[in-house]
XYZ file of C-alpha atoms in Angstrom:
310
model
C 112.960 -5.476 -7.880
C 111.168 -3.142 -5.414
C 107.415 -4.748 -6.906
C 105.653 -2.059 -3.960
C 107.459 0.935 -5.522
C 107.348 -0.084 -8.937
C 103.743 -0.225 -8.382
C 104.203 3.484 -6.473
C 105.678 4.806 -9.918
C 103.528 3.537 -12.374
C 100.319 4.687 -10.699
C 102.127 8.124 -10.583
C 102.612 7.795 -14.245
C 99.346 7.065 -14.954
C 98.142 9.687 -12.786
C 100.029 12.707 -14.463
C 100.337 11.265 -17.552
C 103.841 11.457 -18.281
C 107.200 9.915 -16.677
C 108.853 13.530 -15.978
C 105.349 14.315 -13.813
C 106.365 11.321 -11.986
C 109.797 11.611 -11.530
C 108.778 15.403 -10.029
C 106.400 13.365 -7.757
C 108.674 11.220 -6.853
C 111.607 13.397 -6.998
C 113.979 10.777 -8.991
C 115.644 11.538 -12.147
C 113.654 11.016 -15.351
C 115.806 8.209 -16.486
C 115.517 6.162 -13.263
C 111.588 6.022 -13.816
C 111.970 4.939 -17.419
C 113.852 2.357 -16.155
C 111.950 1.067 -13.221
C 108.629 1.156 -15.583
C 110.405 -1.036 -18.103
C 111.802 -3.378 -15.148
C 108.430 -3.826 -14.328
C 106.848 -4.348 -17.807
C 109.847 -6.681 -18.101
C 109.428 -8.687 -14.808
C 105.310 -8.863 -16.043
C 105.952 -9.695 -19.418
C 103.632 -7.337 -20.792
C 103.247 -3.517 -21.845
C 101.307 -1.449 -19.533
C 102.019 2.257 -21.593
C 101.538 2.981 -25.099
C 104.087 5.698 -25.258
C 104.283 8.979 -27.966
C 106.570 11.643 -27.917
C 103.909 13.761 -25.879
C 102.142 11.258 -23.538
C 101.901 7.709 -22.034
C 98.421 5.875 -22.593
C 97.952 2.959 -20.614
C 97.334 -0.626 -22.394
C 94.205 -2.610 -21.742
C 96.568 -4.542 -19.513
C 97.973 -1.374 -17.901
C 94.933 0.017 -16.863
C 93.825 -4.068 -15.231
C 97.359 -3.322 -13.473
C 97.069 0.072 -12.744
C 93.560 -0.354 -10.848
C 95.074 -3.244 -8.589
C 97.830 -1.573 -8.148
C 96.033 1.403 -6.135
C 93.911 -0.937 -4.427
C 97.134 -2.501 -3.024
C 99.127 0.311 -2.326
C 95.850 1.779 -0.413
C 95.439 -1.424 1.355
C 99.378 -1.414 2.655
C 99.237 1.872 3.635
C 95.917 1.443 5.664
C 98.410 -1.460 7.113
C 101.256 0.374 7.863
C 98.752 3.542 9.559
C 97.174 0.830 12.186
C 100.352 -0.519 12.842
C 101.993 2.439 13.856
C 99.098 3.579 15.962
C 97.646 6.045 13.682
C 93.659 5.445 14.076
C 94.347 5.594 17.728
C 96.920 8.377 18.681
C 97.102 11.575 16.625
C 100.997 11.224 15.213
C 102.310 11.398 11.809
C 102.223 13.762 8.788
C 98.903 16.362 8.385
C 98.803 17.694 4.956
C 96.209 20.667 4.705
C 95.559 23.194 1.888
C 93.531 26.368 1.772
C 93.417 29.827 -0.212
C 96.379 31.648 0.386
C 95.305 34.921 2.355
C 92.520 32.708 4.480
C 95.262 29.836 5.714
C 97.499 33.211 6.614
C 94.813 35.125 8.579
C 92.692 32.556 9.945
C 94.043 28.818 9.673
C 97.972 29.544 9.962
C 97.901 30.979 13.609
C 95.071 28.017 14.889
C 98.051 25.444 13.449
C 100.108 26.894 15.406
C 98.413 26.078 18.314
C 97.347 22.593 17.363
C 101.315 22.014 17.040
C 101.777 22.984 20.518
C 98.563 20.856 21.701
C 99.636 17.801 19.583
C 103.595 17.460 19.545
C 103.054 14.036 17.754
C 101.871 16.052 14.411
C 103.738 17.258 11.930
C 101.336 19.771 9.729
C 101.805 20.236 5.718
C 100.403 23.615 4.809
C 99.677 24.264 1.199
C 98.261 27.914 -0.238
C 96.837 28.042 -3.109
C 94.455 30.166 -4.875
C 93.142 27.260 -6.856
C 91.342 23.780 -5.751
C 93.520 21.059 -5.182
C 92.386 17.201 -5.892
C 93.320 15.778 -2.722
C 93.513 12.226 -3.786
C 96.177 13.403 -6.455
C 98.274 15.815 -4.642
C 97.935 13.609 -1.336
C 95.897 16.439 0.666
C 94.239 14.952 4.097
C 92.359 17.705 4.775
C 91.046 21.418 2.280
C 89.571 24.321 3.951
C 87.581 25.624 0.731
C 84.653 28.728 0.539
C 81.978 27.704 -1.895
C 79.515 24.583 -2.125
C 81.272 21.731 -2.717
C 81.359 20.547 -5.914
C 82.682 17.219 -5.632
C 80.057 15.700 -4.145
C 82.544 12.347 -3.117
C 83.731 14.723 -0.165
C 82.688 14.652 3.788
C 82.297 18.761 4.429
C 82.185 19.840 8.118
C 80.435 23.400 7.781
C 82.548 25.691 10.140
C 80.896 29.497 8.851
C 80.226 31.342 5.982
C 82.109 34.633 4.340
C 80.740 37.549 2.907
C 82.383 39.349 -0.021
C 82.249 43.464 0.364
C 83.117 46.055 -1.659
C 85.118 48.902 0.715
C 87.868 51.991 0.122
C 89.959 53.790 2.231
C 88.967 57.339 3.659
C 91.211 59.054 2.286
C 89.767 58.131 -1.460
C 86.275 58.330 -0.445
C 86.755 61.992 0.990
C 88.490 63.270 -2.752
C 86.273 61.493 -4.680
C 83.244 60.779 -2.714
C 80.861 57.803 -1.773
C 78.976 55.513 -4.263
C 75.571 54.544 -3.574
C 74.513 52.500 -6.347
C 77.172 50.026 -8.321
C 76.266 52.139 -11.346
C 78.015 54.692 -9.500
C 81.460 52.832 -9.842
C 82.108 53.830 -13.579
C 83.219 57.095 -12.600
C 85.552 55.705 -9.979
C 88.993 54.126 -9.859
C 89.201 50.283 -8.874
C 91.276 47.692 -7.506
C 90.588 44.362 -9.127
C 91.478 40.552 -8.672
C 90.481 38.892 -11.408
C 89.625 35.208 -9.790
C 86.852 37.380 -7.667
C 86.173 39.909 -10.359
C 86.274 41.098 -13.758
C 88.958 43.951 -14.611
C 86.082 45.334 -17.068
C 82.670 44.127 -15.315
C 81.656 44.263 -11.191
C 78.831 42.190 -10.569
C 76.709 42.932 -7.557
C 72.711 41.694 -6.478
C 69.559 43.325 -4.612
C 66.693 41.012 -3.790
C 67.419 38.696 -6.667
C 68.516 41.461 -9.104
C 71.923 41.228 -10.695
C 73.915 44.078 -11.585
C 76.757 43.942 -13.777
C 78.538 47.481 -14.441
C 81.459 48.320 -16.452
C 84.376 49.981 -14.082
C 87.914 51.257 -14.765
C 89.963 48.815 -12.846
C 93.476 51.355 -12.107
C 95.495 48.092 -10.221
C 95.371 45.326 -11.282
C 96.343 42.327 -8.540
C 97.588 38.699 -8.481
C 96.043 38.266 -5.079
C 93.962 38.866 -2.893
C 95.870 40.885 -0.329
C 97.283 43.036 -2.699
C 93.866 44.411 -4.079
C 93.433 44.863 -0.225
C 96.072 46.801 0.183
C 96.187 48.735 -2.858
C 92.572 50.025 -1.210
C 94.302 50.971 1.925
C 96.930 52.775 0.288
C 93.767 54.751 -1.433
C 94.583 54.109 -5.115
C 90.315 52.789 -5.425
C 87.606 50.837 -4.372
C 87.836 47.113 -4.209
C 85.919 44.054 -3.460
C 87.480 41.141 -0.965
C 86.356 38.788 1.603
C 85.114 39.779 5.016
C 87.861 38.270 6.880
C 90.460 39.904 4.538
C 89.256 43.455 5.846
C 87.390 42.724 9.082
C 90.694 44.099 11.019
C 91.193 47.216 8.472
C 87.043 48.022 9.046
C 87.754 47.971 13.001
C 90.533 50.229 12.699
C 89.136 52.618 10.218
C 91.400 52.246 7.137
C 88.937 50.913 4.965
C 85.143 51.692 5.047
C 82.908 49.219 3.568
C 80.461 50.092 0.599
C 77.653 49.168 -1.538
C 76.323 46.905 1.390
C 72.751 46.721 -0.205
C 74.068 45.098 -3.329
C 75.887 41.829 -1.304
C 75.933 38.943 -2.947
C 75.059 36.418 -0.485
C 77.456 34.708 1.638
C 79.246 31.481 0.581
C 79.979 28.780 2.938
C 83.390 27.513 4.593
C 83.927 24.297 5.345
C 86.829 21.722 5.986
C 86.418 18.647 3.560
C 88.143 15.530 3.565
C 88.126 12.235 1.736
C 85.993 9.481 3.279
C 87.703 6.644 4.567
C 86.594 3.564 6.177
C 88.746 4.794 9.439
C 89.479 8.357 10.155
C 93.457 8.606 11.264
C 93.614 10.076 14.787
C 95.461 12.731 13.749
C 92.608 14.089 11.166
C 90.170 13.869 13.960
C 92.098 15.187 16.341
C 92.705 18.249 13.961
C 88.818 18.700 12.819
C 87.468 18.680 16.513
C 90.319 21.326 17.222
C 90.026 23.516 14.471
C 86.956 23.427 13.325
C 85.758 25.961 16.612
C 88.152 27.628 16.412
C 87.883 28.670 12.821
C 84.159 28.937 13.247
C 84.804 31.445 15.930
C 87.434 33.793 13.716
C 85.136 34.174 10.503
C 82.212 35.265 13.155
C 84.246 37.926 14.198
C 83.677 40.419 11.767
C 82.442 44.223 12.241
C 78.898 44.385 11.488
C 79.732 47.316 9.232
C 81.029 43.959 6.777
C 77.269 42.183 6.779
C 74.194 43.389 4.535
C 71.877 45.558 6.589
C 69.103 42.939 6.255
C 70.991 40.383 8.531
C 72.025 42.688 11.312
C 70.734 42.707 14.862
């Protein structure tokens, strides 16, 4: 038997917890995982799951197996990376995940150029409105807004994003301009509920919070939708600055409420540490990272609180 990826499939199983999860992973039918688990508990004499009809527990003797299992499997494929050249010529597979509107405005088109620069890349791109465990879902690299939480993570820093309220025109000109968030509950809105509440907009002056009750009219499952629903003048939203920054230039949507900015969360680009850095990651950081840096900087200065302009 195949001990390397019998060792590949049980740490899968273990990992999500059930053998369909890993025969997804792995994309192999369900029934040849069963089998290559029980091969293996066969060719080691012992049980490594206790299986119900729900989920697979490892044994005391599965999880001794599992753990030296993933030390191996890292171990070979640190091997098989130096051998092909990896730590010292960007080549191989790149797999990077950010939100979904930010790796289409900002990080899609910079990709594009790093393909051209490094033809020895091949780049993974994964959108997602949602944080991804990179060790589990095999992510090199996450651009993510917010501190990091996981503090096991190396973060390069590369700018910070504000989050603005704005409306088109057209629906500020037939039903006029709030000045205070108070002001919102006689006013349509556009909400997305990851950012904001359908029933409750939170907003903050000088260390004040304000949380006011609002009538959101749309409803969105994203991001870009709430921004568009605001150009098409159906109410006010709230997005990110580099969502808008383009429909601010332009004039299509006019940014509000400026005073009552939360402040700005940091972007950054994290990765895993690792006792060598693949060429290719490297490569990719020290070509992005200005690059990205330069894009969310490039925002109308309509988009930042009054206090911080020049």
């Amino acid at each position: 038997m195949d001990r390397l990826e019998g060792m590949s499939i049980v740490l899968a199983v273990a990992e999500a917890g059930s053998l369909s999860a890993a025969a997804r992973r792995h994309k192999m039918p369900l029934a040849t995982v069963s089998r290559k688990v029980s091969e293996l508990e066969a060719h080691l004499r012992t049980k490594l799951f206790n299986r119900s009809s729900r989920v697979l527990v490892p044994t005391d003797a599965g999880r001794s197996y599992i753990a030296a299992a993933k030390r191996i499997l890292a171990d070979v494929s640190e091997a098989e990376r130096v051998a092909s050249g990896e730590y010292t010529t960007p080549r191989g597979d790149l797999s990077v995940t950010t939100l979904v509107a930010l790796g289409r405005l900002c990080l899609q088109p910079i990709l594009a150029e790093f393909l051209a620069a490094f033809p020895e890349v091949d780049v993974q791109l994964n959108l997602q409105d949602r944080t991804i465990n990179l060790l589990d879902e095999h992510i090199d690299v996450a651009l993510r807004v917010g501190d990091l939480a996981d503090s096991s993570l190396i973060a390069v820093r590369v700018g910070v994003i504000h989050r603005v309220a704005c409306a088109s025109p057209a629906y500020l000109k037939a039903r006029g301009t709030p000045k205070a968030p108070d002001d919102l509950s006689v006013h349509d809105c556009v909400s997305y509920p990851p950012m904001q509440s359908p029933t409750t907009w939170r907003f903050r002056r000088e260390g004040t919070e304000y949380a006011v009750p609002v009538r959101s009219r749309f409803v969105a499952s994203s991001l870009e939708s709430a921004a568009d629903a605001a150009r098409a003048g159906i109410g006010i939203t709230v997005a990110f600055s580099y969502l808008v920054a383009d429909s601010v230039k332009s004039g299509e949507l006019v940014p509000l409420l400026q005073d009552f900015q939360p402040p700005p969360q940091p972007v950054s680009f994290v990765y895993s540490p690792n006792r060598f850095m693949p060429a290719k990651l490297r490569a990719f950081l020290d070509f992005a990272s200005p690059r990205v840096r330069a894009r969310l900087s490039d925002i109308p200065k309509e988009l930042l609180p009054p206090r911080t302009r020049q």
